[in-house]
mmCIF file of C-alpha atoms in Angstrom:
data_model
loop_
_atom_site.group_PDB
_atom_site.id
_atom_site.type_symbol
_atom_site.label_atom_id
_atom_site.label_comp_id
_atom_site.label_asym_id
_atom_site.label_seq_id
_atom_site.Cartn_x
_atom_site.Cartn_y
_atom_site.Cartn_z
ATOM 1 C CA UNK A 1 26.218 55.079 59.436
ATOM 2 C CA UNK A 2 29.094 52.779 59.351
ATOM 3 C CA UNK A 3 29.081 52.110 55.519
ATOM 4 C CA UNK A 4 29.568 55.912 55.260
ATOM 5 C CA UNK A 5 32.712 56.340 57.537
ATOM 6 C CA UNK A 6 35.411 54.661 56.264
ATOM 7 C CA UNK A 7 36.156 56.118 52.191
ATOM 8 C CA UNK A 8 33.600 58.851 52.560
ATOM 9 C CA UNK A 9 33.867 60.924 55.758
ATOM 10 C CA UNK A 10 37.450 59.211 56.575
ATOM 11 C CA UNK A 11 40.102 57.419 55.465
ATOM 12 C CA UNK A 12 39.342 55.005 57.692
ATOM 13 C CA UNK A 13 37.530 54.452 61.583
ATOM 14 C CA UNK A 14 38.932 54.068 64.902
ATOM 15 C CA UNK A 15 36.135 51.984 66.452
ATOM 16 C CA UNK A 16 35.462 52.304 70.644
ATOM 17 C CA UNK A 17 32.862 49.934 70.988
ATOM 18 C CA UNK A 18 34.756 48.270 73.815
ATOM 19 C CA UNK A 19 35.736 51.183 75.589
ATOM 20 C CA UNK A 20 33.777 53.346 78.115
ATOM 21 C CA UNK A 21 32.151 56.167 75.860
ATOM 22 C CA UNK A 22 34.210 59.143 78.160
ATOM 23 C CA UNK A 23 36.903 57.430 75.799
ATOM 24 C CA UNK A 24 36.093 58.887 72.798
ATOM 25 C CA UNK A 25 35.545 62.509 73.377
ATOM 26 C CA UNK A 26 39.199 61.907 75.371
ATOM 27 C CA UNK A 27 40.385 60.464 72.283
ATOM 28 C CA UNK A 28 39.454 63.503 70.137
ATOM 29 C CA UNK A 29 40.935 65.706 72.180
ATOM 30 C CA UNK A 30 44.189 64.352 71.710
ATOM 31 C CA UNK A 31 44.219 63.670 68.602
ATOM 32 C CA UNK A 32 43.174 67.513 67.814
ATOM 33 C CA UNK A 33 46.370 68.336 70.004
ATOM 34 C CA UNK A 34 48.640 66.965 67.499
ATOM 35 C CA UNK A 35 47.745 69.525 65.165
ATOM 36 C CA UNK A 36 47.305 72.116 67.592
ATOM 37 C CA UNK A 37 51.110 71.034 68.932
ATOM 38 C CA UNK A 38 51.763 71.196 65.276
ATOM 39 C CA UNK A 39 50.893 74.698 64.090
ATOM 40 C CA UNK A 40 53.256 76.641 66.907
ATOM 41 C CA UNK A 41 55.950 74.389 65.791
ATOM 42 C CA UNK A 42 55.591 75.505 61.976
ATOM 43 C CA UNK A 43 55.509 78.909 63.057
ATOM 44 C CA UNK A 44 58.277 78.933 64.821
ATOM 45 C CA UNK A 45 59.919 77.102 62.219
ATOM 46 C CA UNK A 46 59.239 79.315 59.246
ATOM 47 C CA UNK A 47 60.104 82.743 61.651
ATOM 48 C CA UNK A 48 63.949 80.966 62.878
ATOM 49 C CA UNK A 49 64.289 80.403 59.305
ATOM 50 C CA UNK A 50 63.405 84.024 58.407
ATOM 51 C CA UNK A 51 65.722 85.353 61.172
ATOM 52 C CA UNK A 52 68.575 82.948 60.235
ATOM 53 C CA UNK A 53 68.616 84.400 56.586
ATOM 54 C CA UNK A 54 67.001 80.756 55.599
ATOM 55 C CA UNK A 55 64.061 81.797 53.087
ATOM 56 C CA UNK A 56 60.573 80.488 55.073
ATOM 57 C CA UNK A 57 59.327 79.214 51.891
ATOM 58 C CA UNK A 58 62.801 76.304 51.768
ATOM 59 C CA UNK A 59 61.348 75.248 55.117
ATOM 60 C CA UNK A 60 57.682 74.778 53.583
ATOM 61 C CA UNK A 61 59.520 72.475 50.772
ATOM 62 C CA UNK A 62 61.514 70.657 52.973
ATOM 63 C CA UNK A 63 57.765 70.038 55.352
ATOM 64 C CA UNK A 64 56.287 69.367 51.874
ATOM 65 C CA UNK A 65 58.642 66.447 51.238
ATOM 66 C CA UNK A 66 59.389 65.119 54.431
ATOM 67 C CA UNK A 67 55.796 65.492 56.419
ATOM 68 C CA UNK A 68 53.621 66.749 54.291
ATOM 69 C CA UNK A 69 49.732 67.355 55.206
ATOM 70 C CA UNK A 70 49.340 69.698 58.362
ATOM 71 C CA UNK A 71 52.688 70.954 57.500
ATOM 72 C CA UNK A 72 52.328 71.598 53.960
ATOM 73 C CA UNK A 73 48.601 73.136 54.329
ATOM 74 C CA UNK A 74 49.371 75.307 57.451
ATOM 75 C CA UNK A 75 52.962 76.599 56.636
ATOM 76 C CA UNK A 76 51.202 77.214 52.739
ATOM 77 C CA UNK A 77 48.905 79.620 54.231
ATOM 78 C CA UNK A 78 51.018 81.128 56.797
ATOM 79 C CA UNK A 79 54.064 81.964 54.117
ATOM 80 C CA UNK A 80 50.770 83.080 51.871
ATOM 81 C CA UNK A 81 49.998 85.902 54.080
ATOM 82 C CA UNK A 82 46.303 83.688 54.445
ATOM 83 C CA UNK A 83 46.369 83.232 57.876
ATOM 84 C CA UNK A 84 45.757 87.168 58.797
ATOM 85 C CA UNK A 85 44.199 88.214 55.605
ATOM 86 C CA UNK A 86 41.328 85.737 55.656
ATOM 87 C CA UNK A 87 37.670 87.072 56.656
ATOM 88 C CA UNK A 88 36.868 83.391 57.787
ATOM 89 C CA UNK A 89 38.801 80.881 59.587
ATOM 90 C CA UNK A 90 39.348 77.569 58.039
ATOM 91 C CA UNK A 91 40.194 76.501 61.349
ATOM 92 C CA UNK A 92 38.974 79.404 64.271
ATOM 93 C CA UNK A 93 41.108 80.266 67.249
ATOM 94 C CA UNK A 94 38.153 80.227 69.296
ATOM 95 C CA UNK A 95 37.927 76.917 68.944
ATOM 96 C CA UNK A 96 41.047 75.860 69.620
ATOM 97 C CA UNK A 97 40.894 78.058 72.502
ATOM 98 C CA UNK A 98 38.229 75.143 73.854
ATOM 99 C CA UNK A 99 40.129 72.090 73.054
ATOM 100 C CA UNK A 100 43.422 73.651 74.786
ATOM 101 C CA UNK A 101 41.350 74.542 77.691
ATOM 102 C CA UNK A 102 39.453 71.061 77.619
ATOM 103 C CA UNK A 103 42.600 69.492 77.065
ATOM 104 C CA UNK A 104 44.408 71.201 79.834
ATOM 105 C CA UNK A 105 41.662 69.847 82.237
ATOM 106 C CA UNK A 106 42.654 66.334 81.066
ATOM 107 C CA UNK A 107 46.137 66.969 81.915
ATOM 108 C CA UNK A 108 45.309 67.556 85.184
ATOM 109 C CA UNK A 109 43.252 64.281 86.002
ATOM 110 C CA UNK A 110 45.716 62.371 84.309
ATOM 111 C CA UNK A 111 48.537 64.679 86.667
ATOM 112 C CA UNK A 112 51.252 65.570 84.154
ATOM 113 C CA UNK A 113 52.303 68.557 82.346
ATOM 114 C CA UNK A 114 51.095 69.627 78.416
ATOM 115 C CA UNK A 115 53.834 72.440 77.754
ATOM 116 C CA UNK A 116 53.094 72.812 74.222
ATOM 117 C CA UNK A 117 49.104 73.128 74.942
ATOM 118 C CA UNK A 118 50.749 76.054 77.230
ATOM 119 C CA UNK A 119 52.453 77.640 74.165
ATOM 120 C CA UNK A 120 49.818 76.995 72.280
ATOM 121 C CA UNK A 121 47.318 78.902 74.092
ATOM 122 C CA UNK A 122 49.650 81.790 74.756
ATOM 123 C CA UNK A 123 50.367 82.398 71.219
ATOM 124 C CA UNK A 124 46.180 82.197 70.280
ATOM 125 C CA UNK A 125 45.291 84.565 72.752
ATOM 126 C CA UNK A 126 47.561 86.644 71.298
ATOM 127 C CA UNK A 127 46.032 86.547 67.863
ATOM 128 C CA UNK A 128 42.424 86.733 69.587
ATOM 129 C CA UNK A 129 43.270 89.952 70.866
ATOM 130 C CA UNK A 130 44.636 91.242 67.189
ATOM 131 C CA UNK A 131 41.439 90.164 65.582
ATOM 132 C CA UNK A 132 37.582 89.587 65.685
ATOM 133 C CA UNK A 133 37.591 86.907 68.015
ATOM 134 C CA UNK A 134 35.674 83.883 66.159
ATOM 135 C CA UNK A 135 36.865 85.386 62.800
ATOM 136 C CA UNK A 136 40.870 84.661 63.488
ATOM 137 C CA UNK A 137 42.679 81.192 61.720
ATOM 138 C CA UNK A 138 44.616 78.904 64.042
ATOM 139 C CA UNK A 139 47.391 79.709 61.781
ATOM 140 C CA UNK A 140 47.598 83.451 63.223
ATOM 141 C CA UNK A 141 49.799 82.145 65.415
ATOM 142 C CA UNK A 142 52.322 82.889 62.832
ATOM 143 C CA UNK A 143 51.850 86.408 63.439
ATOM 144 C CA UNK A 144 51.980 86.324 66.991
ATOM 145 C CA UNK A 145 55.494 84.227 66.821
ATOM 146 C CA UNK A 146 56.908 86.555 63.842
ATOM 147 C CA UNK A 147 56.254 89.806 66.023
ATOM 148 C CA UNK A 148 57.457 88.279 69.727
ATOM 149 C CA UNK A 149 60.743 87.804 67.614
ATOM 150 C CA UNK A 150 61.313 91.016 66.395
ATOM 151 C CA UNK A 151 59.807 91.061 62.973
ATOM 152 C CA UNK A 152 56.465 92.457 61.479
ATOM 153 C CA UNK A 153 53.114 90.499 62.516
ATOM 154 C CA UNK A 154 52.279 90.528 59.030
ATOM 155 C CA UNK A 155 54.211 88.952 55.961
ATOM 156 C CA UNK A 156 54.525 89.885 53.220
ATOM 157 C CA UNK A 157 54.572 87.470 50.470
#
């Protein structure tokens, strides 16, 4: 399988072959955190932006140039109205639901606090309970941020 890894499925491999295999599924975890971390943060972001009389779609360019990926895919479909609209999750809530939850169990064995996992989880409940459960986007989050602030849940681009 290795020959297939690095170019096809990946840009490139991580090995653990020295490390105890609870290591890897620990690894994942965290490494899905950074874009769950991420996505709130956009949200946010593009809303504080709206509110400030800064057009959302500035902050988008400005993620485009300066961070690009994650940034420039999820704030793209949040400012495109895609992350409500959609009838199938690129990425589903429900999921992420699991990794928080997982990931807030590994926060307690390793005894320290995950605040943004917290925000994170309160914001995708929040778009579980607007929508069909395994049918909602990560990125509904945007929603959930834009209407705690005072604005419409959905956008209208």
């Amino acid at each position: 399988m290795r020959p297939y890894i690095k170019g096809v499925m990946g840009r490139d491999e991580i090995s653990f072959e020295d490390e105890p295999h609870s290591n890897a599924s620990k690894f994942k975890l965290i490494g899905n955190a950074l874009a769950l971390n991420a996505i709130p943060q956009i949200a946010e972001s593009l809303t504080l932006a709206e509110k400030s009389g800064i057009k959302p779609a500035m902050i988008k360019r400005s993620a485009d140039i300066m961070y690009g990926a994650i940034y420039s895919v999820y704030s793209g479909r949040m400012l495109s109205g895609e992350d409500w609209t959609r009838s199938e999750p690129y990425a589903s809530a429900d999921i992420a639901m699991k990794d928080i939850k997982h990931l807030l169990g590994l926060r307690q064995e390793a005894n320290m606090e995950l605040k943004n996992a917290q925000t994170g989880l309160g914001y995708l409940r929040m778009a579980m309970e607007k929508s069909q459960g395994d049918q909602v986007d990560v990125s509904a989050i945007y929603g959930d941020v834009r209407k705690a602030n005072g604005l419409e849940f959905e956008n209208n681009p």
